[in-house]
Each structure stands twice: as structure tokens, then as C-alpha cells.
Short mmCIF file of C-alpha atoms in Angstrom, two decimals:
data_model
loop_
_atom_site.label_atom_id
_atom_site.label_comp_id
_atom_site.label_asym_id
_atom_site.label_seq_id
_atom_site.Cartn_x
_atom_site.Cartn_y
_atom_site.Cartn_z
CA UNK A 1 0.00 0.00 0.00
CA UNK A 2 1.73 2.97 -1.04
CA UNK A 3 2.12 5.91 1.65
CA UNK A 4 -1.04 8.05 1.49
CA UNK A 5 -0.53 11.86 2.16
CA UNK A 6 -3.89 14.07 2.85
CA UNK A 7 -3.10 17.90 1.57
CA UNK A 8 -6.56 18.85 1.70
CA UNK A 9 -8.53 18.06 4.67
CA UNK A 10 -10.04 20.55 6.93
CA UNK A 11 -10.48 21.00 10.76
CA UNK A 12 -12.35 23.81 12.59
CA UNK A 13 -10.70 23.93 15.80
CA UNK A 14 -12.42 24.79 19.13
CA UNK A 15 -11.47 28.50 18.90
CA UNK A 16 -13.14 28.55 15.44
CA UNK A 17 -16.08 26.95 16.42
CA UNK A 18 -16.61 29.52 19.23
CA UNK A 19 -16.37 32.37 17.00
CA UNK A 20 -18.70 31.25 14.82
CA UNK A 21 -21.46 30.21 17.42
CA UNK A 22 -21.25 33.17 18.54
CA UNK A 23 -22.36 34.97 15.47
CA UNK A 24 -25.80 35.38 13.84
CA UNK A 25 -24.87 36.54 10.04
CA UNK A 26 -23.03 34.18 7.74
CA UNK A 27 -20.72 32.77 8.83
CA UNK A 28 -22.35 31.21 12.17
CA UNK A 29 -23.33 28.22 13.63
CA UNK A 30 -26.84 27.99 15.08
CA UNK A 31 -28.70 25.78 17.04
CA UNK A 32 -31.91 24.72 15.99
CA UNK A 33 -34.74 23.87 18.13
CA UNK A 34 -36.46 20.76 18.89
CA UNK A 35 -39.05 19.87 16.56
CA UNK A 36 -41.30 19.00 19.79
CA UNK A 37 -41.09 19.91 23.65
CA UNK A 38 -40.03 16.37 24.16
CA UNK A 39 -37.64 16.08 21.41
CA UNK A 40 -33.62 16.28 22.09
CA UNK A 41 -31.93 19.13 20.44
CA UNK A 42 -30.69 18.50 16.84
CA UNK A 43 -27.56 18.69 15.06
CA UNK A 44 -25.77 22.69 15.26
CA UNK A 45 -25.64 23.66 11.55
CA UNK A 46 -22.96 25.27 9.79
CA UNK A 47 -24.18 27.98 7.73
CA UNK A 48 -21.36 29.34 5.87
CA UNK A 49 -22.56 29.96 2.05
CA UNK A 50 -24.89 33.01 1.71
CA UNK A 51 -27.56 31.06 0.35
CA UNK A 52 -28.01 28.35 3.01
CA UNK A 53 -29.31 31.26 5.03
CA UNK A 54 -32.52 31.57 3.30
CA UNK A 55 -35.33 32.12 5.74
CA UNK A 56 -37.41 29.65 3.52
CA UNK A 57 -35.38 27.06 4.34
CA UNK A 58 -36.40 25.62 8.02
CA UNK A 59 -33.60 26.58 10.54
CA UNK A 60 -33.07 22.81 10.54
CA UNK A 61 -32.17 22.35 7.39
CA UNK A 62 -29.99 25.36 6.92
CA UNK A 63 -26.76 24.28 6.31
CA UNK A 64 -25.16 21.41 7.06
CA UNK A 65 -25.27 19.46 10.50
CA UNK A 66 -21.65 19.67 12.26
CA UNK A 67 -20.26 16.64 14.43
CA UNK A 68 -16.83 16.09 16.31
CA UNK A 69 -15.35 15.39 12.71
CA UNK A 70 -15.03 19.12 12.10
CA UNK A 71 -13.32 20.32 15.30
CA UNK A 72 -11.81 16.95 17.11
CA UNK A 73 -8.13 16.21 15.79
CA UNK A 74 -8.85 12.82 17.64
CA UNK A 75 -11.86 11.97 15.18
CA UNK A 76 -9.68 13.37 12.30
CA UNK A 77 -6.78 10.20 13.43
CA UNK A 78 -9.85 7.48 13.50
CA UNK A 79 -10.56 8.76 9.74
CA UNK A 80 -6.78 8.36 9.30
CA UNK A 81 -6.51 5.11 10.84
CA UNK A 82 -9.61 3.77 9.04
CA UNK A 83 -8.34 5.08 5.94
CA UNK A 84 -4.72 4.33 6.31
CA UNK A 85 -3.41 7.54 5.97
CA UNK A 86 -0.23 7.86 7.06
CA UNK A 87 0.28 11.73 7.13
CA UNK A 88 -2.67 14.73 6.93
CA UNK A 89 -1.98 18.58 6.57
CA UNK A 90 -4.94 19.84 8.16
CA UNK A 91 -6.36 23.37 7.20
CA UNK A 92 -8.64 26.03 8.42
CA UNK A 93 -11.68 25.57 6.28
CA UNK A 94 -13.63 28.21 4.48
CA UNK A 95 -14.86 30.97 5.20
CA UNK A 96 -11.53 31.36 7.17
CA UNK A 97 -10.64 35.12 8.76
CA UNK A 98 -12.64 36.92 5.46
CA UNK A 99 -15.08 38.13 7.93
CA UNK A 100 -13.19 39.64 10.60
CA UNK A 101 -13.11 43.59 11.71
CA UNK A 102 -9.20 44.72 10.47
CA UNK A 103 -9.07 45.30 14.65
CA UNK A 104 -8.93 42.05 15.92
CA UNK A 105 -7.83 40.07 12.17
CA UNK A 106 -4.61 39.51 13.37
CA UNK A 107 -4.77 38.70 17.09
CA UNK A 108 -7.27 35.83 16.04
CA UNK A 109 -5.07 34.22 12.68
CA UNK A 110 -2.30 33.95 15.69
CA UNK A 111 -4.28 32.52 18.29
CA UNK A 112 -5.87 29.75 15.36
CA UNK A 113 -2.42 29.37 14.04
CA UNK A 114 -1.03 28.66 17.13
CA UNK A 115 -3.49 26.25 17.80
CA UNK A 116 -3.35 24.67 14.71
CA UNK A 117 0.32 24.21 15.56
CA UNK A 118 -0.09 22.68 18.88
CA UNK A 119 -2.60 20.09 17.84
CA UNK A 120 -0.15 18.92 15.00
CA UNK A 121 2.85 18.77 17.60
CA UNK A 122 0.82 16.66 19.72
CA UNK A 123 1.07 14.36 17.08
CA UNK A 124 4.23 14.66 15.09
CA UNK A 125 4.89 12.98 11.85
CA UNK A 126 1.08 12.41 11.81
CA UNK A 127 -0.31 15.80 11.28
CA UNK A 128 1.27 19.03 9.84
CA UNK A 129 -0.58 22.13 8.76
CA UNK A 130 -1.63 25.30 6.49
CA UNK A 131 -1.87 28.75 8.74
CA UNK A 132 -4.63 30.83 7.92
CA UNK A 133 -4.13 34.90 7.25
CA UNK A 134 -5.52 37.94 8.65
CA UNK A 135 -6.24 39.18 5.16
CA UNK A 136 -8.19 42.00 6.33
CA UNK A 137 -5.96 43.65 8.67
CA UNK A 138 -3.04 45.75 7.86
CA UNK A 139 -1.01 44.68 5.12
CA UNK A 140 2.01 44.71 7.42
CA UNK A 141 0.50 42.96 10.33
CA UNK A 142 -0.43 40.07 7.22
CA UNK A 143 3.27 40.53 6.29
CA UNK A 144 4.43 39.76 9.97
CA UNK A 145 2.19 37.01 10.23
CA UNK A 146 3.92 35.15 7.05
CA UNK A 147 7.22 35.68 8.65
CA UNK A 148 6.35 34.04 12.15
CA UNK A 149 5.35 31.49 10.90
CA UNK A 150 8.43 30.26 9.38
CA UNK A 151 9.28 29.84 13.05
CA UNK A 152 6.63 27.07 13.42
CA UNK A 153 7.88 24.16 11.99
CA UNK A 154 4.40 22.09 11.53
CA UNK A 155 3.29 25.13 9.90
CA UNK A 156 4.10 23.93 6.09
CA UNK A 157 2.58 26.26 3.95
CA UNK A 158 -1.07 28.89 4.26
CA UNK A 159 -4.41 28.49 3.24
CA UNK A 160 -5.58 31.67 1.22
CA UNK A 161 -9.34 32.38 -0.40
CA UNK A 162 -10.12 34.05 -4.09
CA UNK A 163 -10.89 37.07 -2.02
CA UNK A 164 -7.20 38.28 -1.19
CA UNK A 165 -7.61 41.59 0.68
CA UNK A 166 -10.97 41.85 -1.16
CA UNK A 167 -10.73 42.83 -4.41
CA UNK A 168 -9.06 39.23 -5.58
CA UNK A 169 -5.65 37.84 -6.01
CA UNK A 170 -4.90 40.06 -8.83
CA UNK A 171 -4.85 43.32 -6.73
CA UNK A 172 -1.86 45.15 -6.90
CA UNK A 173 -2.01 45.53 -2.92
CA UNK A 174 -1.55 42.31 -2.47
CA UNK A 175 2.00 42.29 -3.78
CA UNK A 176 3.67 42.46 -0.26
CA UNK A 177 1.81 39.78 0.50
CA UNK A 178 3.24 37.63 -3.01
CA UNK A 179 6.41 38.98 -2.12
CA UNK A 180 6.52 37.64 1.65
CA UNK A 181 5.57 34.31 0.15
CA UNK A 182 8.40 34.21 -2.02
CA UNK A 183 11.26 35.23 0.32
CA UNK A 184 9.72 32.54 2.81
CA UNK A 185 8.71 29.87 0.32
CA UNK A 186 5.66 28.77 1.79
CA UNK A 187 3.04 26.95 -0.32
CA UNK A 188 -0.08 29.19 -0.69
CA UNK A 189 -2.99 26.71 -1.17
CA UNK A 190 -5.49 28.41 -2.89
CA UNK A 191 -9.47 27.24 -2.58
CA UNK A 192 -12.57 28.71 -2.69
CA UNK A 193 -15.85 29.58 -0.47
CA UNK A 194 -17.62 32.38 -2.51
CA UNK A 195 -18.66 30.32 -5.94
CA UNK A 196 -20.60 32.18 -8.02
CA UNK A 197 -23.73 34.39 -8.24
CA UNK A 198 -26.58 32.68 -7.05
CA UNK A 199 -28.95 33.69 -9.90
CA UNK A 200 -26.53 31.89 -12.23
CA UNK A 201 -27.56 28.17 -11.41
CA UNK A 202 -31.18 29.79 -11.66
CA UNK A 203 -34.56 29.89 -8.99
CA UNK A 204 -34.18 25.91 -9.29
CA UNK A 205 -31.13 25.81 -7.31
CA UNK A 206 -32.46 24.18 -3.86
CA UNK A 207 -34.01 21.67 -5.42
CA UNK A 208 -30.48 19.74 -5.47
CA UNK A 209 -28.94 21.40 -2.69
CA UNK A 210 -25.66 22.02 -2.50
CA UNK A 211 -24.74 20.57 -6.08
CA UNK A 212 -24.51 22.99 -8.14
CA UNK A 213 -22.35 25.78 -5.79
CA UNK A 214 -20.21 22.94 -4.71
CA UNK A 215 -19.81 20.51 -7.81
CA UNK A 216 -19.48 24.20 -10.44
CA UNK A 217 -19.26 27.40 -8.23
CA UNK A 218 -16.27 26.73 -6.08
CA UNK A 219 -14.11 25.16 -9.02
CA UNK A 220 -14.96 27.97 -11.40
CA UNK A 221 -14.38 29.93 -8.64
CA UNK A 222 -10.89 28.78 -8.08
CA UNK A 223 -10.34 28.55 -11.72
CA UNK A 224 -11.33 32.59 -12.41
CA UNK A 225 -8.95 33.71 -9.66
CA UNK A 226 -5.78 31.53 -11.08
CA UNK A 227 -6.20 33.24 -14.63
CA UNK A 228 -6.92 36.63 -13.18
CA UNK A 229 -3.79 36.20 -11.14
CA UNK A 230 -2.06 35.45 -14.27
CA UNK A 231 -3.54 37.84 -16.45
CA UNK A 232 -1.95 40.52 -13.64
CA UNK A 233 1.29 39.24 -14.64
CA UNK A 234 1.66 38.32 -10.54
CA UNK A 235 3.56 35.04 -11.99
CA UNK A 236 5.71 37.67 -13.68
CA UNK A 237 6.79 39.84 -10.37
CA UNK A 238 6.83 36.91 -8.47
CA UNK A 239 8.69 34.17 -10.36
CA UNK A 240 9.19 31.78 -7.45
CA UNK A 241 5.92 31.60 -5.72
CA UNK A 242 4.44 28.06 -4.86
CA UNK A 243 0.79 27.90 -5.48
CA UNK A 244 -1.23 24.76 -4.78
CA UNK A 245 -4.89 25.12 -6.02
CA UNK A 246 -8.06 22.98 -5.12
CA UNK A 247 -10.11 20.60 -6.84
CA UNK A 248 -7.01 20.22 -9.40
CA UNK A 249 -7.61 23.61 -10.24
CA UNK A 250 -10.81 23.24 -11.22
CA UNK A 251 -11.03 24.00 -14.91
CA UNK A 252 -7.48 24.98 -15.69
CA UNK A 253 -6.47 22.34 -17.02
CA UNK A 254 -9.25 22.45 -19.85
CA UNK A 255 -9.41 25.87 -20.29
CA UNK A 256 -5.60 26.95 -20.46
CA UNK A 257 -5.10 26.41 -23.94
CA UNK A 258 -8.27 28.50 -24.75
CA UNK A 259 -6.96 31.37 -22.15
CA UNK A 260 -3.24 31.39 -24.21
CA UNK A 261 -5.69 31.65 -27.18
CA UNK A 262 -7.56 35.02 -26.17
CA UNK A 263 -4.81 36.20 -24.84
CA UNK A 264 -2.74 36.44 -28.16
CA UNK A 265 -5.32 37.74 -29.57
CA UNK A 266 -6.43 40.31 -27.03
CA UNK A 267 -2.86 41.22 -26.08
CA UNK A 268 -1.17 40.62 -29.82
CA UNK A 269 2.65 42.69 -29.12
CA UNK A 270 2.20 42.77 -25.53
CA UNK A 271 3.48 39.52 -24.53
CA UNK A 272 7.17 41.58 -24.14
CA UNK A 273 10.36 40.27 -23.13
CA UNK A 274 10.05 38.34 -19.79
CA UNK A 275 6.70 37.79 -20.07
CA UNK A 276 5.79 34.05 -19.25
CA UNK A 277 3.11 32.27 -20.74
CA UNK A 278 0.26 30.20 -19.07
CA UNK A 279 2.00 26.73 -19.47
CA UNK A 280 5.22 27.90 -18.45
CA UNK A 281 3.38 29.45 -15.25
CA UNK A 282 1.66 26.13 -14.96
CA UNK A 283 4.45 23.76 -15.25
CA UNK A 284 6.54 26.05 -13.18
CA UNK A 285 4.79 27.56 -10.33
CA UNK A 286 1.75 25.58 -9.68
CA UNK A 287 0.73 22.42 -7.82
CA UNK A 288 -2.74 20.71 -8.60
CA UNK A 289 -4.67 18.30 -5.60
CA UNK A 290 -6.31 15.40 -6.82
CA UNK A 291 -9.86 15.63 -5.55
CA UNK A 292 -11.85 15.45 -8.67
CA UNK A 293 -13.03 11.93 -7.84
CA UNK A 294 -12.71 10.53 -11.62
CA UNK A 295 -9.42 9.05 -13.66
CA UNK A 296 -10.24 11.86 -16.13
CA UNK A 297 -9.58 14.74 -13.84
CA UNK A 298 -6.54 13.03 -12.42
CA UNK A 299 -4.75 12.43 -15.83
CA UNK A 300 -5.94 16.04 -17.02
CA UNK A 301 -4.32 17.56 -14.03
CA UNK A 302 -0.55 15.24 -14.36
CA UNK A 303 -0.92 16.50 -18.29
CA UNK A 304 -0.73 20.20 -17.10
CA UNK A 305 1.68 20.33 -14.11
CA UNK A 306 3.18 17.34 -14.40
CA UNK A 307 3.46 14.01 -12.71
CA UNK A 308 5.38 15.54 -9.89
CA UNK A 309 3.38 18.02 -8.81
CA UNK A 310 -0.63 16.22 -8.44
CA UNK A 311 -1.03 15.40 -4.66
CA UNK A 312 -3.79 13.24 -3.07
CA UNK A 313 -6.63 14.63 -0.88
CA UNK A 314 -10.17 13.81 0.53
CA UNK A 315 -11.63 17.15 2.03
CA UNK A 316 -12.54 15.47 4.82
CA UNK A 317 -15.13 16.09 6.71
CA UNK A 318 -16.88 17.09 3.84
CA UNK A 319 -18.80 15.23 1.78
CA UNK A 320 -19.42 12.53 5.09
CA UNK A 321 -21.10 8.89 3.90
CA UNK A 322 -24.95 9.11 2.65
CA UNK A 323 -27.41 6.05 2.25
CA UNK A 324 -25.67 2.57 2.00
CA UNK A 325 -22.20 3.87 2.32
CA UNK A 326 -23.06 5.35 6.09
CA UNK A 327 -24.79 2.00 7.02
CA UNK A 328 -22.83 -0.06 9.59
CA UNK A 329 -22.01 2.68 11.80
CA UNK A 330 -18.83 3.78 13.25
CA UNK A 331 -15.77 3.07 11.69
CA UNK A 332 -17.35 0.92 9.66
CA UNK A 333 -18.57 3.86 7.33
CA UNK A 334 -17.27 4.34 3.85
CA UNK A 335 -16.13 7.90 2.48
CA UNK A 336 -16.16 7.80 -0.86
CA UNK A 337 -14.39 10.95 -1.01
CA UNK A 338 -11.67 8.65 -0.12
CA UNK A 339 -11.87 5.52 -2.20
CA UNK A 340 -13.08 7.67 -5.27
CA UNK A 341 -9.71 9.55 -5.28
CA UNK A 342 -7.46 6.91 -4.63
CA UNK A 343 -9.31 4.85 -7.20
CA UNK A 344 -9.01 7.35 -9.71
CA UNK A 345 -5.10 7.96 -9.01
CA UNK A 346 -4.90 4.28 -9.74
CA UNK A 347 -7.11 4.11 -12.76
CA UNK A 348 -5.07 6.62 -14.25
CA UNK A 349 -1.28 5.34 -13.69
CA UNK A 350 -1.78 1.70 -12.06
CA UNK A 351 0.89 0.52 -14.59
CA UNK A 352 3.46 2.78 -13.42
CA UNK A 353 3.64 2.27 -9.95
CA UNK A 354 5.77 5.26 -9.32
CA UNK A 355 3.68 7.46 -10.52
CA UNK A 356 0.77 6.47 -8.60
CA UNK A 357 3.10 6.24 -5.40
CA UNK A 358 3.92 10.35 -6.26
CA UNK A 359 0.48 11.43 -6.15
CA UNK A 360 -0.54 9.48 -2.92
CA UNK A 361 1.88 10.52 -0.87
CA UNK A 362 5.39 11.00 -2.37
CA UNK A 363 4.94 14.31 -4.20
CA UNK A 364 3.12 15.92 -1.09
CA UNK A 365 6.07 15.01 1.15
CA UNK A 366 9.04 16.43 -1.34
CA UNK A 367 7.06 19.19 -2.06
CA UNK A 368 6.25 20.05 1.86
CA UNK A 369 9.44 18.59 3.52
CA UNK A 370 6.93 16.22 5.41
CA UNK A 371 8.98 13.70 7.89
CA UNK A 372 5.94 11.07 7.58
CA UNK A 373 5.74 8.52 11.08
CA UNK A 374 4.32 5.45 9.83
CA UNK A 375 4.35 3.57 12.98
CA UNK A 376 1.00 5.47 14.97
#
């Protein structure tokens, strides 16, 4: 069994969780009441898209229920252990510090970063992790924050949304920022929480819940911010910069060649000495994870970046067992979002072993400097 390496997989710890139950605009976690007098309490729900919080939908099905998976780094090792995992690099999930008054940005990325850091050197060689970043303070208190962290050494990289300061990854304040990440050569993993309009999947949307923000939003999402970022010749000032994006960067790898295509013939003569194309910026700065659950996606995203530079993820505790795969209880519970990427990883390359042994684990620890314990 080759070693398996989880990049992307999320953890809201306890500090997170009371910030956001003690909120009552999106983001927040609310409690809904019993359906009867008699009836226990049900499930806290996560409300963190704008349009679960819809007052047509009932306060108990706003959402999406939350359990110990999402804030206990002891239920994250059981998914480990039942999924033989030999390594995770948790991460803040979305909607991250976006939300946060510039005032008190900062104060709370260090406490969660600290934390985040703790909970990995309780276990070390098991668990390593992606800071989060104040991105609406000061640009200099963000700045400081990237440099401290190089002093943490199970922080291995930062989780960053589309957003940026709040006009995108393409805004020209944000080149501090590009240029801290550089000098420190931290990974910036790039994924998405805002999707897309709501009125573009049309007044049909609920009927399929979260299918169409999640399955299209987010990776069009991640996919608009890449090119803009490129498009802002960012790639260009910052030659060096390490940028891991989600869902194996969602449609970048089908839509590159169309980009290079508009952009000769949009930008005919201004291409200009030193100015790098999208395939060199692909092949050369980017990494892609692996969760797009099909052999397809997989093989697309090796044929862009390479075979070096795919890494395996699940997204845990997302996407949890439904129907017959959450039947049996316990451990005994199936995530497909694990057997679906593996699967496809071996679809794709099971005749060259090395290959698939690079994208489960191998490329992740090179990439990361991971020192994997195999023995826990």
C-alpha cells in the first residue's frame, strides 16, 4: 500500500467553532430547536454559504449538520486510521478570517495558528498544517504574520481564499503579500468559499442542494482567480511563488489552452520580453490536488503540471457517507471521497507504480518537507 498523504482536509478547531457560534450573520453556527417539547436538540448547523441562510429554508435544514469530525483532531486520526493515511496537513476551512473587523484580524489568525500548531505537535509525523491569514488587517501585520510562521515548523505552507484583501488575487495591494511568500517559500494553497452568483444556477437551485455551488461554483471559482492572477502578470513579479490550487484547479487544465488563445489575440505585441506564458506558469509555479473523484480529472491535471506536482486529498469532513455507504455505523462507514480519489489515481497510472506512489503521498512530502511517522 503505497504511503497516502492528505493535503486537503479541513479542521475547525475549538477557537473557530466559538467564533462562529457566537455569530448570527453568515458565517455562524446555530442551534436549531427541537421539533417537539419532548424532542432532544438536533444537530448545530454550519451555515457558511450566503444562500443556506434563506429564511425559507427551516432553521433545521440550513446548512449542514456539524459533528466532532469538524473540530476533534482525535476523530480526524480514526478517519486516518480507518483510511490508512499515514500523514494529513490539516487546514482552516472556508470561510476562514474573510469576515473579521481589520481590529482584531490579526490577534485571532495567531491565536488559530497557534493552535493549529499545537494540535499537530501533539502528534508529530502524523499531522502538519496550512496557517490561515488575517487578510483584512493591515497589510504589514499580514506581512508579519507570514514571517512568524516560518518559526513554526508544523506550519508547512497557508491556506488563502479568491478574495485576497478583497478585491481578488490580482490586486496590486496584495503584492507584499506575493512577495513575503516568495522570500519565505511557503506553499499558498489556494481554494474557494464564494462560488458564483446565485442567480446563475437559476430559482431551481435548492431543489439539489448544495450541487450545483459545490460541484461548479467553487471550481470555477478557483479557476477565475488563477487566470486573473495570471492575467496581472503576478507570476511575472513573483517568479518563485508556490501555489497549490483545489479541486485540481478546477477548470485549468481544460481551459488553459483557450486562455493562451484570447490572450494572443487580445494582447497581440504585448506579450514583451520576460513575459511568461500560461503553461510555463503552470508547469513552473503551480501544484494541482487530486480531488476530482474521476481518472479523467486526475490524468488532465498530471498533463498540465506534471506528474510531480498532483497530490492526493479527501476534504474530509466534507462530503461525510450518505445512504448505503453510512450504514454499519462507526468506523465501519465508507467515504467515498476517499476511495473515489485513490481509485481514480490508480485508474489513471496503475501501470506505473511510481507514478501512482507520487500522487498518494510522495509528491506531497518532497514538495512540503513532510517527515511522515508510519508507525502510529
Amino acid at each position: 500500500m503505497p504511503t497516502l498523504v492528505d493535503i486537503h482536509t479541513h479542521i475547525y478547531p475549538p477557537s473557530y467553532i466559538s467564533l462562529l457560534s457566537n455569530r448570527t450573520t453568515t458565517p455562524y453556527i446555530a442551534q436549531p430547536p427541537p421539533s417537539t417539547s419532548t424532542s432532544p436538540l438536533p444537530p448545530p448547523r454550519l451555515i457558511i454559504l450566503p444562500s443556506d441562510n434563506d429564511n425559507a429554508i427551516p432553521p433545521s435544514a440550513r446548512g449542514r449538520p456539524i459533528d466532532a469530525s469538524y473540530s476533534s483532531i482525535d476523530a480526524k486520526l480514526s478517519f486516518m486510521r480507518q483510511h490508512s493515511i499515514s500523514c494529513s496537513v490539516i487546514s482552516l476551512a472556508n470561510p476562514w478570517l474573510d469576515f473579521l473587523p481589520p481590529s482584531s484580524a490579526a490577534e485571532t489568525a495567531r491565536a488559530i495558528n497557534d493552535d493549529m500548531s499545537a494540535l499537530c505537535k501533539t502528534h508529530p509525523g502524523k499531522l502538519y498544517a496550512f496557517a490561515t491569514l488575517p487578510v483584512s488587517a493591515p497589510v504589514k501585520e499580514i506581512v508579519a504574520e507570514i514571517h512568524r510562521l516560518t518559526n513554526m515548523p508544523y506550519i508547512k505552507g497557508l491556506i488563502l481564499g479568491t478574495t485576497g484583501l478583497g478585491s481578488g488575487l490580482d490586486d496590486p495591494k496584495m503584492d507584499p503579500v506575493w512577495a513575503a511568500l516568495q522570500e519565505t517559500g511557503l506553499v499558498t494553497f489556494i481554494h474557494p468559499h464564494y462560488g458564483l452568483p446565485s442567480e446563475v444556477f437559476g430559482p431551481r437551485q435548492l431543489e439539489s442542494g448544495h450541487v450545483l455551488p459545490l460541484a461548479l461554483g467553487f471550481p470555477l471559482e478557483t479557476t477565475i482567480a488563477f487566470v486573473r492572477m495570471f492575467l496581472a502578470g503576478v507570476f511575472d513579479r513573483f517568479g518563485q511563488l508556490k501555489i497549490l490550487l483545489a479541486h485540481a484547479g478546477g477548470a485549468v487544465p481544460f481551459l488553459a489552452g483557450r486562455v493562451e488563445s484570447c490572450v494572443r489575440h487580445e494582447r497581440i505585441g504585448e506579450q514583451g520580453k520576460g513575459k511568461r506564458g500560461i503553461w510555463e506558469v503552470l508547469k513552473e509555479n503551480v501544484w494541482l490536488d487530486g480531488v476530482v473523484y474521476s481518472k479523467v480529472g486526475v490524468e488532465a491535471a498530471v498533463e498540465v503540471v506534471g506528474t510531480e506536482r498532483v497530490l492526493w486529498g479527501t476534504d474530509h469532513p466534507f462530503f461525510p457517507p450518505v445512504g448505503k455507504e453510512a450504514e454499519g455505523g462507526g468506523e465501519a462507514k465508507e467515504w467515498l471521497s476517499v476511495s473515489m480519489n485513490v481509485e481514480a489515481v490508480r485508474e489513471a497510472f496503475g501501470a506505473d507504480q511510481k507514478v501512482v506512489e507520487g500522487v498518494l503521498g510522495r509528491n506531497a512530502i518532497e514538495l512540503l518537507g513532510l517527515h511522515v511517522n508510519e508507525n502510529e
